[in-house]
Tab-separated table of C-alpha atoms in Angstrom:
chain	number	residue	atom	x	y	z
A	200	MET	CA	23.088	73.450	130.351
A	201	THR	CA	24.251	72.158	133.882
A	202	ASP	CA	22.345	71.030	137.189
A	203	ASP	CA	23.005	73.992	138.897
A	204	VAL	CA	20.998	75.868	136.431
A	205	LEU	CA	17.643	76.274	136.829
A	206	ASP	CA	15.225	78.120	134.207
A	207	VAL	CA	11.823	79.492	136.290
A	208	VAL	CA	8.711	79.387	134.008
A	209	ASP	CA	4.958	80.389	134.435
A	210	VAL	CA	4.231	76.956	131.880
A	211	LEU	CA	5.687	73.884	131.195
A	212	ILE	CA	4.310	71.978	127.841
A	213	VAL	CA	5.404	68.898	126.692
A	214	GLY	CA	4.958	67.585	123.817
A	215	ALA	CA	4.845	70.137	120.409
A	216	GLY	CA	1.820	68.463	118.789
A	217	PRO	CA	-1.868	70.189	117.939
A	218	THR	CA	-2.547	70.269	121.681
A	219	GLY	CA	0.265	70.788	123.170
A	220	LEU	CA	0.337	73.894	120.270
A	221	THR	CA	-2.928	75.079	120.681
A	222	LEU	CA	-2.087	75.775	124.297
A	223	ALA	CA	0.868	77.431	123.850
A	224	ILE	CA	-0.577	80.036	122.106
A	225	GLU	CA	-3.595	80.159	124.293
A	226	LEU	CA	-1.063	80.855	126.880
A	227	ALA	CA	1.019	83.374	125.360
A	228	ARG	CA	-1.308	85.585	124.037
A	229	ARG	CA	-2.832	86.234	127.357
A	230	GLY	CA	0.971	87.046	128.352
A	231	VAL	CA	1.653	84.077	130.396
A	232	GLY	CA	5.209	82.895	130.790
A	233	VAL	CA	5.666	79.865	128.526
A	234	ARG	CA	7.686	77.201	127.076
A	235	ILE	CA	7.191	74.578	124.595
A	236	VAL	CA	9.761	71.370	124.466
A	237	ASP	CA	9.341	67.892	122.520
A	238	ALA	CA	11.743	64.958	122.345
A	239	ALA	CA	11.225	64.886	118.636
A	240	PRO	CA	14.621	66.448	116.972
A	241	ALA	CA	12.694	68.261	114.087
A	242	PRO	CA	8.885	68.122	113.129
A	243	HIS	CA	7.922	65.274	111.019
A	244	ARG	CA	6.068	66.281	108.181
A	245	GLU	CA	3.224	63.044	108.223
A	246	SER	CA	-0.589	63.699	107.702
A	247	ARG	CA	-1.595	61.154	110.628
A	248	GLY	CA	-4.922	62.234	111.662
A	249	LYS	CA	-5.538	64.489	108.622
A	250	GLY	CA	-9.408	66.309	109.330
A	251	ILE	CA	-10.251	69.641	111.049
A	252	GLN	CA	-14.004	69.944	112.264
A	253	PRO	CA	-15.772	72.348	112.041
A	254	ARG	CA	-15.848	73.298	115.040
A	255	THR	CA	-11.817	73.225	115.438
A	256	LEU	CA	-12.196	75.633	112.606
A	257	GLU	CA	-14.148	78.597	114.806
A	258	VAL	CA	-11.247	77.560	117.768
A	259	LEU	CA	-8.653	78.504	114.970
A	260	GLU	CA	-10.735	81.060	113.524
A	261	ASP	CA	-10.366	82.807	117.726
A	262	LEU	CA	-6.534	81.712	117.136
A	263	GLY	CA	-5.888	83.395	114.181
A	264	VAL	CA	-5.178	80.778	112.316
A	265	THR	CA	-7.958	79.521	110.325
A	266	GLU	CA	-7.730	81.702	107.104
A	267	ARG	CA	-4.530	79.676	106.366
A	268	VAL	CA	-5.729	76.517	107.576
A	269	LEU	CA	-8.630	76.592	104.537
A	270	ALA	CA	-5.910	77.995	102.078
A	271	THR	CA	-3.377	75.092	102.898
A	272	GLY	CA	-6.560	72.263	103.058
A	273	THR	CA	-9.380	71.153	101.168
A	274	THR	CA	-13.631	71.212	102.290
A	275	ASP	CA	-14.574	69.204	98.622
A	276	LEU	CA	-12.908	66.056	98.079
A	277	PRO	CA	-15.623	63.140	97.315
A	278	PHE	CA	-15.289	60.030	98.023
A	279	ARG	CA	-15.106	57.661	95.043
A	280	LYS	CA	-15.669	53.700	95.984
A	281	TYR	CA	-14.726	50.366	93.936
A	282	PHE	CA	-15.709	47.066	93.934
A	283	ASP	CA	-13.747	44.223	92.651
A	284	GLY	CA	-12.341	46.266	90.541
A	285	GLN	CA	-15.313	48.244	88.968
A	286	TYR	CA	-16.240	51.623	89.804
A	287	VAL	CA	-19.197	52.153	91.914
A	288	ASN	CA	-19.736	55.965	93.003
A	289	ASP	CA	-18.900	59.160	93.950
A	290	THR	CA	-20.123	60.711	96.933
A	291	ALA	CA	-20.557	63.798	98.887
A	292	ARG	CA	-22.203	63.751	101.350
A	293	LEU	CA	-21.823	67.600	102.297
A	294	ALA	CA	-22.157	68.809	99.077
A	295	ASP	CA	-25.694	70.675	99.945
A	296	ALA	CA	-24.189	71.809	103.512
A	297	ARG	CA	-24.117	75.911	103.338
A	298	PRO	CA	-23.264	78.170	106.434
A	299	THR	CA	-25.251	80.075	108.720
A	300	PRO	CA	-25.718	82.615	110.096
A	301	ASP	CA	-24.867	80.954	113.255
A	302	ALA	CA	-22.200	78.487	112.489
A	303	PRO	CA	-20.416	79.737	109.516
A	304	TYR	CA	-17.785	76.930	108.931
A	305	GLU	CA	-20.879	74.282	107.466
A	306	ARG	CA	-18.423	71.257	106.858
A	307	GLY	CA	-14.721	70.054	107.624
A	308	VAL	CA	-10.966	70.651	105.777
A	309	LEU	CA	-8.872	67.884	104.440
A	310	ILE	CA	-5.108	68.939	105.715
A	311	GLY	CA	-2.255	66.755	107.404
A	312	GLN	CA	-1.392	66.870	110.569
A	313	TRP	CA	2.217	68.703	110.505
A	314	GLN	CA	0.391	70.663	107.800
A	315	VAL	CA	-1.500	71.921	110.917
A	316	GLU	CA	1.184	72.272	112.829
A	317	ARG	CA	3.407	74.061	111.093
A	318	ILE	CA	0.796	76.059	110.692
A	319	LEU	CA	0.228	76.087	114.336
A	320	ARG	CA	4.047	77.018	115.235
A	321	GLU	CA	4.043	79.634	112.972
A	322	ARG	CA	1.521	81.297	114.849
A	323	LEU	CA	3.033	80.492	117.766
A	324	ALA	CA	6.465	82.356	116.783
A	325	GLU	CA	4.298	85.376	116.300
A	326	PHE	CA	4.122	85.912	119.984
A	327	GLY	CA	7.589	85.314	120.104
A	328	VAL	CA	7.437	80.920	121.381
A	329	ASP	CA	9.402	78.569	119.431
A	330	VAL	CA	9.237	74.917	120.147
A	331	GLU	CA	12.238	73.554	121.516
A	332	SER	CA	13.085	69.694	119.968
A	333	GLY	CA	15.127	67.635	120.686
A	334	THR	CA	14.537	68.033	124.576
A	335	GLU	CA	13.603	65.458	126.512
A	336	VAL	CA	11.535	65.498	129.758
A	337	THR	CA	12.936	62.614	131.607
A	338	GLY	CA	11.562	63.537	134.788
A	339	PHE	CA	10.149	65.992	137.198
A	340	GLU	CA	8.663	66.437	140.761
A	341	GLN	CA	6.262	69.268	142.222
A	342	ASP	CA	5.392	70.700	145.294
A	343	ALA	CA	3.179	73.057	146.413
A	344	ASP	CA	4.302	75.590	145.519
A	345	GLY	CA	5.568	74.393	141.774
A	346	VAL	CA	7.182	71.499	139.612
A	347	THR	CA	10.574	70.820	138.826
A	348	ALA	CA	10.973	69.249	135.819
A	349	PHE	CA	14.576	67.399	134.590
A	350	LEU	CA	15.784	67.470	130.937
A	351	ALA	CA	17.827	65.184	129.866
A	352	GLY	CA	21.089	67.610	128.884
A	353	GLY	CA	20.803	68.259	132.984
A	354	GLU	CA	18.787	71.489	133.204
A	355	ARG	CA	16.210	71.869	135.220
A	356	VAL	CA	12.990	74.209	134.414
A	357	ARG	CA	11.414	74.952	137.653
A	358	ALA	CA	7.631	75.822	136.088
A	359	GLY	CA	4.254	76.619	137.914
A	360	ARG	CA	2.723	74.447	136.232
A	361	LEU	CA	3.170	71.570	133.318
A	362	VAL	CA	1.464	69.684	131.032
A	363	GLY	CA	1.665	66.476	129.544
A	364	CYS	CA	0.802	66.824	126.062
A	365	ASP	CA	2.777	64.354	124.711
A	366	GLY	CA	0.739	61.489	123.302
A	367	GLY	CA	-0.501	58.603	124.185
A	368	ARG	CA	2.311	56.768	125.100
A	369	SER	CA	2.813	60.164	127.788
A	370	ARG	CA	6.240	59.801	129.795
A	371	VAL	CA	3.903	62.530	131.893
A	372	ARG	CA	0.777	60.610	132.517
A	373	LYS	CA	2.693	57.251	133.524
A	374	ALA	CA	4.782	59.394	135.948
A	375	LEU	CA	1.622	60.559	137.426
A	376	GLY	CA	0.602	57.033	137.870
A	377	VAL	CA	-3.055	58.059	137.130
A	378	ARG	CA	-5.048	55.367	136.004
A	379	PHE	CA	-5.273	54.872	131.746
A	380	ASP	CA	-8.534	52.674	131.347
A	381	GLY	CA	-10.018	50.609	128.594
A	382	THR	CA	-9.577	48.267	126.309
A	383	SER	CA	-6.342	47.189	123.639
A	384	GLU	CA	-7.733	44.938	120.259
A	385	PRO	CA	-4.523	44.324	118.606
A	386	GLU	CA	-6.344	42.114	116.647
A	387	GLN	CA	-8.047	45.000	114.612
A	388	SER	CA	-5.302	47.043	112.690
A	389	MET	CA	-4.653	49.117	109.780
A	390	VAL	CA	-1.633	49.396	108.492
A	391	VAL	CA	-1.060	53.834	106.668
A	392	GLY	CA	1.585	56.155	105.178
A	393	ASP	CA	1.743	58.263	102.830
A	394	VAL	CA	3.357	57.727	99.348
A	395	VAL	CA	3.053	58.788	95.643
A	396	ALA	CA	1.139	57.191	93.246
A	397	GLU	CA	1.153	58.045	89.424
A	398	GLY	CA	-1.778	57.756	87.378
A	399	ILE	CA	-4.386	58.086	90.051
A	400	GLY	CA	-6.610	61.194	90.043
A	401	ARG	CA	-6.514	63.240	92.899
A	402	ASP	CA	-9.477	64.560	92.343
A	403	ALA	CA	-11.158	62.300	94.558
A	404	TRP	CA	-10.677	59.366	98.246
A	405	HIS	CA	-10.360	56.840	95.860
A	406	GLN	CA	-11.573	53.170	98.297
A	407	TRP	CA	-10.915	50.023	97.030
A	408	PHE	CA	-13.340	47.206	98.688
A	409	THR	CA	-12.789	43.522	97.994
A	410	PRO	CA	-15.268	40.776	100.103
A	411	GLU	CA	-11.742	40.206	101.393
A	412	GLY	CA	-10.931	43.663	102.983
A	413	GLY	CA	-10.143	47.420	101.163
A	414	VAL	CA	-7.588	50.129	100.393
A	415	MET	CA	-7.529	53.559	100.801
A	416	LEU	CA	-5.443	55.908	98.961
A	417	CYS	CA	-6.679	59.714	100.099
A	418	PRO	CA	-4.489	62.898	98.249
A	419	MET	CA	-3.290	65.512	100.259
A	420	PRO	CA	-3.796	68.526	99.968
A	421	GLY	CA	-0.392	71.066	98.859
A	422	THR	CA	1.465	67.557	98.354
A	423	ASP	CA	2.262	65.116	95.578
A	424	SER	CA	1.546	62.165	97.605
A	425	PHE	CA	-1.861	60.144	99.553
A	426	GLN	CA	-2.446	59.120	101.911
A	427	PHE	CA	-2.393	55.159	102.137
A	428	GLN	CA	-5.016	52.896	104.456
A	429	ALA	CA	-5.530	49.058	104.601
A	430	GLY	CA	-5.738	46.361	106.917
A	431	PRO	CA	-2.197	45.000	107.376
A	432	GLU	CA	-0.677	41.514	106.057
A	433	LEU	CA	-0.307	38.683	108.345
A	434	ASP	CA	2.377	36.161	109.487
A	435	ALA	CA	1.819	32.611	110.182
A	436	ASP	CA	0.874	33.840	113.514
A	437	GLY	CA	-1.838	36.416	112.393
A	438	GLU	CA	0.101	38.725	113.626
A	439	PRO	CA	0.823	42.314	111.454
A	440	LEU	CA	4.121	42.651	109.211
A	441	PRO	CA	5.819	45.259	109.598
A	442	PRO	CA	4.969	47.634	107.021
A	443	SER	CA	6.750	47.729	104.163
A	444	LEU	CA	6.386	50.019	100.762
A	445	GLU	CA	6.733	46.479	99.168
A	446	SER	CA	3.758	45.331	101.437
A	447	PHE	CA	1.775	48.506	100.408
A	448	GLN	CA	1.953	47.494	96.947
A	449	ARG	CA	1.328	43.852	97.190
A	450	ILE	CA	-2.328	45.340	99.040
A	451	PHE	CA	-3.109	47.682	96.792
A	452	ASP	CA	-2.281	45.053	93.767
A	453	ARG	CA	-4.771	42.884	95.974
A	454	HIS	CA	-7.398	44.606	96.661
A	455	ALA	CA	-7.448	48.147	94.016
A	456	ARG	CA	-6.795	45.515	90.920
A	457	VAL	CA	-5.547	48.469	88.871
A	458	PRO	CA	-2.603	48.060	86.426
A	459	GLY	CA	0.453	49.547	85.697
A	460	ILE	CA	-0.160	51.830	89.231
A	461	THR	CA	3.773	51.929	91.085
A	462	LEU	CA	3.636	53.353	94.921
A	463	THR	CA	6.423	55.451	95.829
A	464	ASP	CA	8.403	57.283	97.882
A	465	PRO	CA	7.387	56.374	101.522
A	466	THR	CA	8.012	59.777	104.213
A	467	TRP	CA	5.524	57.554	106.492
A	468	LEU	CA	4.938	53.656	106.798
A	469	SER	CA	3.288	52.681	110.649
A	470	VAL	CA	1.031	50.168	111.414
A	471	TRP	CA	-2.225	51.841	113.771
A	472	ARG	CA	-3.967	49.295	116.630
A	473	VAL	CA	-6.557	49.837	118.316
A	474	ASN	CA	-6.746	50.941	121.221
A	475	VAL	CA	-9.754	52.747	123.798
A	476	ARG	CA	-8.131	54.084	126.901
A	477	MET	CA	-8.282	57.507	129.313
A	478	VAL	CA	-7.391	58.473	132.613
A	479	ASP	CA	-9.440	58.441	135.356
A	480	ARG	CA	-8.082	62.128	136.375
A	481	MET	CA	-7.036	64.946	134.191
A	482	ARG	CA	-5.157	67.071	136.728
A	483	VAL	CA	-2.476	65.407	139.715
A	484	GLY	CA	-1.350	68.666	141.509
A	485	ARG	CA	0.070	71.696	139.002
A	486	VAL	CA	0.638	68.896	136.328
A	487	LEU	CA	-2.392	68.426	134.093
A	488	LEU	CA	-2.519	66.044	130.789
A	489	ALA	CA	-4.405	66.574	127.478
A	490	GLY	CA	-5.462	65.150	124.495
A	491	ASP	CA	-3.903	61.891	123.370
A	492	ALA	CA	-1.601	61.672	126.964
A	493	ALA	CA	-5.435	61.302	128.439
A	494	HIS	CA	-7.338	59.424	125.483
A	495	VAL	CA	-6.864	57.635	122.873
A	496	HIS	CA	-9.296	56.042	120.588
A	497	PRO	CA	-9.896	54.772	117.115
A	498	ILE	CA	-9.080	57.161	114.089
A	499	ALA	CA	-12.551	56.827	112.558
A	500	GLY	CA	-14.360	60.732	111.968
A	501	GLY	CA	-10.704	61.886	112.502
A	502	LEU	CA	-11.994	62.895	116.615
A	503	GLY	CA	-7.940	62.662	118.174
A	504	MET	CA	-6.448	65.939	116.660
A	505	ASN	CA	-10.261	67.312	117.324
A	506	THR	CA	-10.550	66.831	120.310
A	507	GLY	CA	-6.838	67.707	121.562
A	508	ILE	CA	-7.242	71.110	120.372
A	509	GLN	CA	-10.563	71.409	122.070
A	510	ASP	CA	-8.981	70.287	125.715
A	511	ALA	CA	-6.257	72.792	125.026
A	512	TYR	CA	-9.272	75.466	124.118
A	513	ASN	CA	-10.779	74.877	127.131
A	514	LEU	CA	-7.666	74.601	129.778
A	515	GLY	CA	-5.688	77.960	128.191
A	516	TRP	CA	-7.678	80.631	129.455
A	517	LYS	CA	-8.180	79.208	132.632
A	518	LEU	CA	-4.877	78.073	133.196
A	519	ALA	CA	-3.865	81.789	132.455
A	520	LEU	CA	-6.156	83.465	134.864
A	521	VAL	CA	-4.152	81.369	137.649
A	522	ALA	CA	-1.132	81.401	136.318
A	523	THR	CA	-1.257	85.998	136.153
A	524	GLY	CA	-3.354	85.231	139.724
A	525	ARG	CA	-6.455	86.771	138.627
A	526	ALA	CA	-8.202	83.133	139.148
A	527	ASP	CA	-7.937	80.419	142.289
A	528	ALA	CA	-6.356	77.373	141.254
A	529	GLY	CA	-9.209	75.815	141.779
A	530	LEU	CA	-11.407	76.876	138.489
A	531	LEU	CA	-8.666	74.671	137.056
A	532	ASP	CA	-10.439	71.850	138.959
A	533	THR	CA	-13.291	72.721	135.623
A	534	TYR	CA	-10.739	71.696	133.536
A	535	GLU	CA	-11.446	68.465	134.171
A	536	GLU	CA	-15.010	68.213	135.029
A	537	GLU	CA	-15.839	69.531	131.576
A	538	ARG	CA	-13.736	67.592	129.326
A	539	LEU	CA	-13.748	64.585	130.955
A	540	PRO	CA	-17.133	63.307	129.746
A	541	VAL	CA	-16.112	65.128	126.108
A	542	ALA	CA	-13.494	62.459	126.038
A	543	ALA	CA	-15.334	59.559	127.330
A	544	TRP	CA	-18.202	60.875	124.676
A	545	THR	CA	-15.487	61.174	122.308
A	546	LEU	CA	-14.294	57.188	122.958
A	547	GLY	CA	-17.780	55.664	122.558
A	548	VAL	CA	-18.629	57.635	119.311
A	549	SER	CA	-15.540	56.398	117.797
A	550	THR	CA	-15.603	53.276	118.357
A	551	GLU	CA	-18.911	52.905	117.645
A	552	LEU	CA	-17.587	54.460	114.324
A	553	PHE	CA	-14.679	52.681	113.260
A	554	ALA	CA	-16.619	49.286	113.765
A	555	LYS	CA	-19.731	50.829	111.524
A	556	VAL	CA	-16.419	51.727	108.879
A	557	LEU	CA	-15.183	47.400	109.098
A	558	GLU	CA	-19.064	46.646	108.290
A	559	ALA	CA	-19.124	48.851	105.122
A	560	VAL	CA	-15.843	47.450	103.164
A	561	LYS	CA	-17.786	44.330	102.939
A	562	GLU	CA	-21.253	45.762	101.203
A	563	PRO	CA	-20.020	46.982	97.629
A	564	GLY	CA	-21.393	50.623	97.449
A	565	THR	CA	-20.535	51.683	100.742
A	566	GLY	CA	-17.222	53.623	102.388
A	567	VAL	CA	-15.978	55.489	104.921
A	568	GLU	CA	-18.510	58.223	104.705
A	569	VAL	CA	-20.178	56.082	107.444
A	570	ALA	CA	-17.864	57.309	109.697
A	571	ALA	CA	-18.634	60.951	109.916
A	572	ALA	CA	-18.526	62.055	112.982
A	573	PRO	CA	-21.722	63.973	114.804
A	574	PRO	CA	-20.519	67.704	115.685
A	575	MET	CA	-17.799	68.511	118.683
A	576	GLY	CA	-17.980	71.048	120.979
A	577	THR	CA	-21.576	71.506	121.323
A	578	GLY	CA	-21.297	72.709	125.110
A	579	TYR	CA	-20.660	71.803	128.671
A	580	PRO	CA	-24.220	72.307	130.411
A	581	TRP	CA	-23.442	70.823	133.256
A	582	SER	CA	-20.757	72.528	134.168
A	583	SER	CA	-20.008	74.755	136.932
A	584	LEU	CA	-19.312	77.509	135.196
A	585	ALA	CA	-22.961	77.459	134.182
A	586	ALA	CA	-24.301	79.574	135.367
A	587	PRO	CA	-28.367	78.829	135.911
A	588	ALA	CA	-30.212	81.604	133.230
A	589	THR	CA	-32.481	84.351	134.191
A	590	THR	CA	-33.093	85.401	130.894
A	591	GLY	CA	-33.065	83.877	127.148
A	592	GLU	CA	-35.227	80.639	125.950
A	593	PRO	CA	-33.723	77.524	126.701
A	594	ASP	CA	-34.598	75.514	124.416
A	595	VAL	CA	-32.894	77.688	122.366
A	596	LEU	CA	-29.300	78.458	124.253
A	597	ARG	CA	-28.220	77.532	127.961
A	598	PRO	CA	-25.354	78.486	130.084
A	599	GLY	CA	-22.739	76.496	128.878
A	600	ASP	CA	-23.752	75.759	125.098
A	601	ARG	CA	-21.754	77.074	122.208
A	602	ALA	CA	-21.858	80.714	121.920
A	603	PRO	CA	-23.467	81.009	118.215
A	604	ASP	CA	-22.260	83.169	115.770
A	605	ALA	CA	-24.235	85.812	113.804
A	606	PRO	CA	-23.853	88.655	111.321
A	607	CYS	CA	-23.883	92.418	113.157
A	608	LEU	CA	-23.072	95.783	111.412
A	609	ASP	CA	-20.791	97.863	113.719
A	610	ALA	CA	-20.667	101.077	115.067
A	611	SER	CA	-19.324	102.757	111.642
A	612	GLY	CA	-21.822	100.924	109.667
A	613	ASP	CA	-18.844	97.776	108.799
A	614	PRO	CA	-20.418	94.527	108.269
A	615	VAL	CA	-19.241	92.620	111.249
A	616	ARG	CA	-19.359	88.764	112.668
A	617	LEU	CA	-19.939	88.170	116.414
A	618	PHE	CA	-17.289	85.448	115.994
A	619	GLN	CA	-14.576	88.265	114.611
A	620	MET	CA	-15.434	90.069	118.809
A	621	TYR	CA	-15.231	87.371	120.090
A	622	ALA	CA	-11.311	86.792	119.258
A	623	ASP	CA	-9.925	88.274	122.319
A	624	PRO	CA	-8.229	86.834	125.386
A	625	ARG	CA	-10.866	87.660	127.300
A	626	PHE	CA	-14.480	87.196	128.415
A	627	THR	CA	-17.355	88.798	126.164
A	628	LEU	CA	-20.090	90.797	127.800
A	629	LEU	CA	-22.772	91.245	125.376
A	630	GLY	CA	-25.732	93.977	125.907
A	631	PHE	CA	-29.446	93.171	124.122
A	632	GLY	CA	-30.889	96.694	123.738
A	633	ALA	CA	-30.278	100.894	124.419
A	634	GLU	CA	-31.730	100.028	128.441
A	635	VAL	CA	-28.686	98.142	129.285
A	636	ALA	CA	-25.797	100.134	127.931
A	637	GLU	CA	-24.873	102.258	130.783
A	638	SER	CA	-24.964	98.632	133.007
A	639	VAL	CA	-22.293	97.645	130.373
A	640	GLY	CA	-20.473	100.138	130.219
A	641	LYS	CA	-20.158	100.278	134.002
A	642	LEU	CA	-18.831	96.571	134.022
A	643	ALA	CA	-16.703	97.414	131.669
A	644	ALA	CA	-14.730	99.430	133.727
A	645	GLU	CA	-14.931	97.869	136.677
A	646	HIS	CA	-13.938	94.781	135.686
A	647	ASP	CA	-11.122	96.388	132.601
A	648	GLY	CA	-8.516	93.399	131.805
A	649	LEU	CA	-10.645	90.813	132.162
A	650	ILE	CA	-13.837	91.425	129.615
A	651	GLN	CA	-13.907	93.228	126.839
A	652	ALA	CA	-18.092	94.381	127.036
A	653	PHE	CA	-20.250	95.268	123.629
A	654	THR	CA	-23.835	97.333	123.321
A	655	VAL	CA	-25.872	95.353	120.534
A	656	ASP	CA	-28.485	97.913	119.440
A	657	GLY	CA	-27.840	100.078	121.611
A	658	GLY	CA	-24.133	101.724	120.622
A	659	ASP	CA	-21.331	99.225	119.660
A	660	LEU	CA	-23.398	96.639	117.302
A	661	ARG	CA	-26.682	96.656	115.661
A	662	ASP	CA	-28.274	93.229	115.194
A	663	HIS	CA	-29.339	94.533	111.620
A	664	GLU	CA	-31.328	91.219	110.430
A	665	GLY	CA	-32.500	89.897	114.095
A	666	HIS	CA	-29.689	86.977	114.274
A	667	ALA	CA	-27.947	87.447	117.444
A	668	ARG	CA	-31.017	87.660	118.936
A	669	ARG	CA	-32.762	84.623	117.302
A	670	ALA	CA	-29.372	82.642	118.132
A	671	TYR	CA	-29.018	83.820	121.209
A	672	GLY	CA	-32.639	83.656	122.229
A	673	VAL	CA	-33.023	87.308	123.736
A	674	THR	CA	-36.255	89.150	123.074
A	675	GLY	CA	-36.300	91.866	125.189
A	676	PRO	CA	-33.209	93.319	127.299
A	677	ALA	CA	-30.409	90.770	128.423
A	678	LEU	CA	-26.841	90.678	129.200
A	679	VAL	CA	-25.218	87.784	127.346
A	680	LEU	CA	-21.270	86.939	129.390
A	681	ILE	CA	-19.385	84.233	127.019
A	682	ARG	CA	-16.572	83.029	128.487
A	683	PRO	CA	-12.985	83.211	126.785
A	684	ASP	CA	-13.259	79.799	124.637
A	685	ASN	CA	-16.537	81.011	123.741
A	686	HIS	CA	-19.266	78.960	125.633
A	687	VAL	CA	-21.879	80.437	127.070
A	688	ALA	CA	-21.574	81.779	130.478
A	689	LEU	CA	-24.211	83.482	132.167
A	690	LEU	CA	-27.675	84.733	130.524
A	691	ALA	CA	-29.175	87.172	132.885
A	692	ARG	CA	-30.973	91.108	133.181
A	693	ASP	CA	-29.325	92.057	136.051
A	694	PRO	CA	-26.077	93.173	136.388
A	695	ALA	CA	-25.164	92.166	139.887
A	696	GLU	CA	-25.343	88.186	138.396
A	697	VAL	CA	-22.833	89.292	135.953
A	698	THR	CA	-20.441	90.875	138.861
A	699	ALA	CA	-21.466	88.332	140.737
A	700	TYR	CA	-19.707	85.370	138.569
A	701	LEU	CA	-16.470	87.157	137.879
A	702	GLN	CA	-16.238	87.739	141.084
A	703	ARG	CA	-16.664	83.652	141.534
A	704	ILE	CA	-14.090	82.979	138.646
A	705	ALA	CA	-11.702	85.045	140.491
A	706	THR	CA	-11.703	83.365	143.427
A	707	PHE	CA	-13.083	79.899	141.752
A	708	THR	CA	-16.017	77.774	143.826
A	709	PRO	CA	-18.526	75.326	142.900
A	710	LYS	CA	-22.124	76.378	142.239
A	711	GLU	CA	-24.089	74.991	144.729
């Protein structure tokens, strides 16, 4: 297109990794006009970040892709450790973990990042939106009414909002001029890549350690390849040598000491250096940042892809309400309010985990299971969107917390889970008890299009085993409002509190 052609869209997303794709799905399923562009000429096939955490599986269930992720990846891969060439043990840290009524996913999934992106692209296409590969945003300008983005081919795009999901080297972030505070530690680095290794079993994540270092081979599900991880070879000045298949082989032979194994068919070779950085702002006017464009950190714990997906899940419903005119732009302030503290927590946790990994490899019998991260996505109790509770038990559940799952029966007596009911772009109102059934119906009618509503033990759903009441800390009649990103918005008895909350969303002002 030429410079005199101006496309107009509600939201332009720059970057089609897991973060950008998740955001595009969240917007498209709410009827928001969205374009998603990526500078790369074609999708990559690199394992990169290779773990989906349980909370992220809940997010992906809401997007409609968790079954595809579980079918592609694996949840059961033990760590097999060796020291000085000798087998030490197999460990399966979560072997005894079981799903619970309020948390259906007891463990994460090992899956290549490229596979996650492929699943998300397929889901996005089901909403009629395709990634525009080989499309680079060279710059943008914003004013009071929107953002004009300039593409490398000469096209201009006019968007209501622009979201930079373009990674750690984000051009969008640099153009905004926001700070990217933190540290870089080039002396701490590792080489990673995808290779084939015939003769190594694919039933475990192999981890060979010596007093000088270690090497790991992780079989990637659905492929013939392993992800290779190790400390780099250094030149005479102590700088990492460029990664190559030959250097990978030398590193493997040095630490694994397994004769006759040849690494072949490399599809990805990279040097990864420790960077611990985050922005001081995630929104400047009509331009927002998400994922690695807003925060980068050590890879231990698999937090990067998960944090980015959860950024997008938090932002998507808010941006959709603003883009469709159902909420004031002030609602977008809560994105930064809620996600910046999570980014800071992630930086602290992942840095600590990386240090533990470096320490662990010095001792036989230890390994990367120490790098398992604590649960993510537990909630935003500090948020302006967390209304004071006027019912329920605060030691069980508070506004801002992650909304628990629970098995119920529907009106026909068939089994159904709350998460299945929440898989809807709107707020969800649960009315516990027949006493509130009439109020639930009125609220649904008054706020049609913004909420869906169900009466529990009074018509729509039956809490036949009491799991829902226990999970939500409810003993008597109660109204529970669940945000579109499946966090508790409000715990109340008075229907007027629900109305007041929804009216505040529509013209958002921070709580006093």
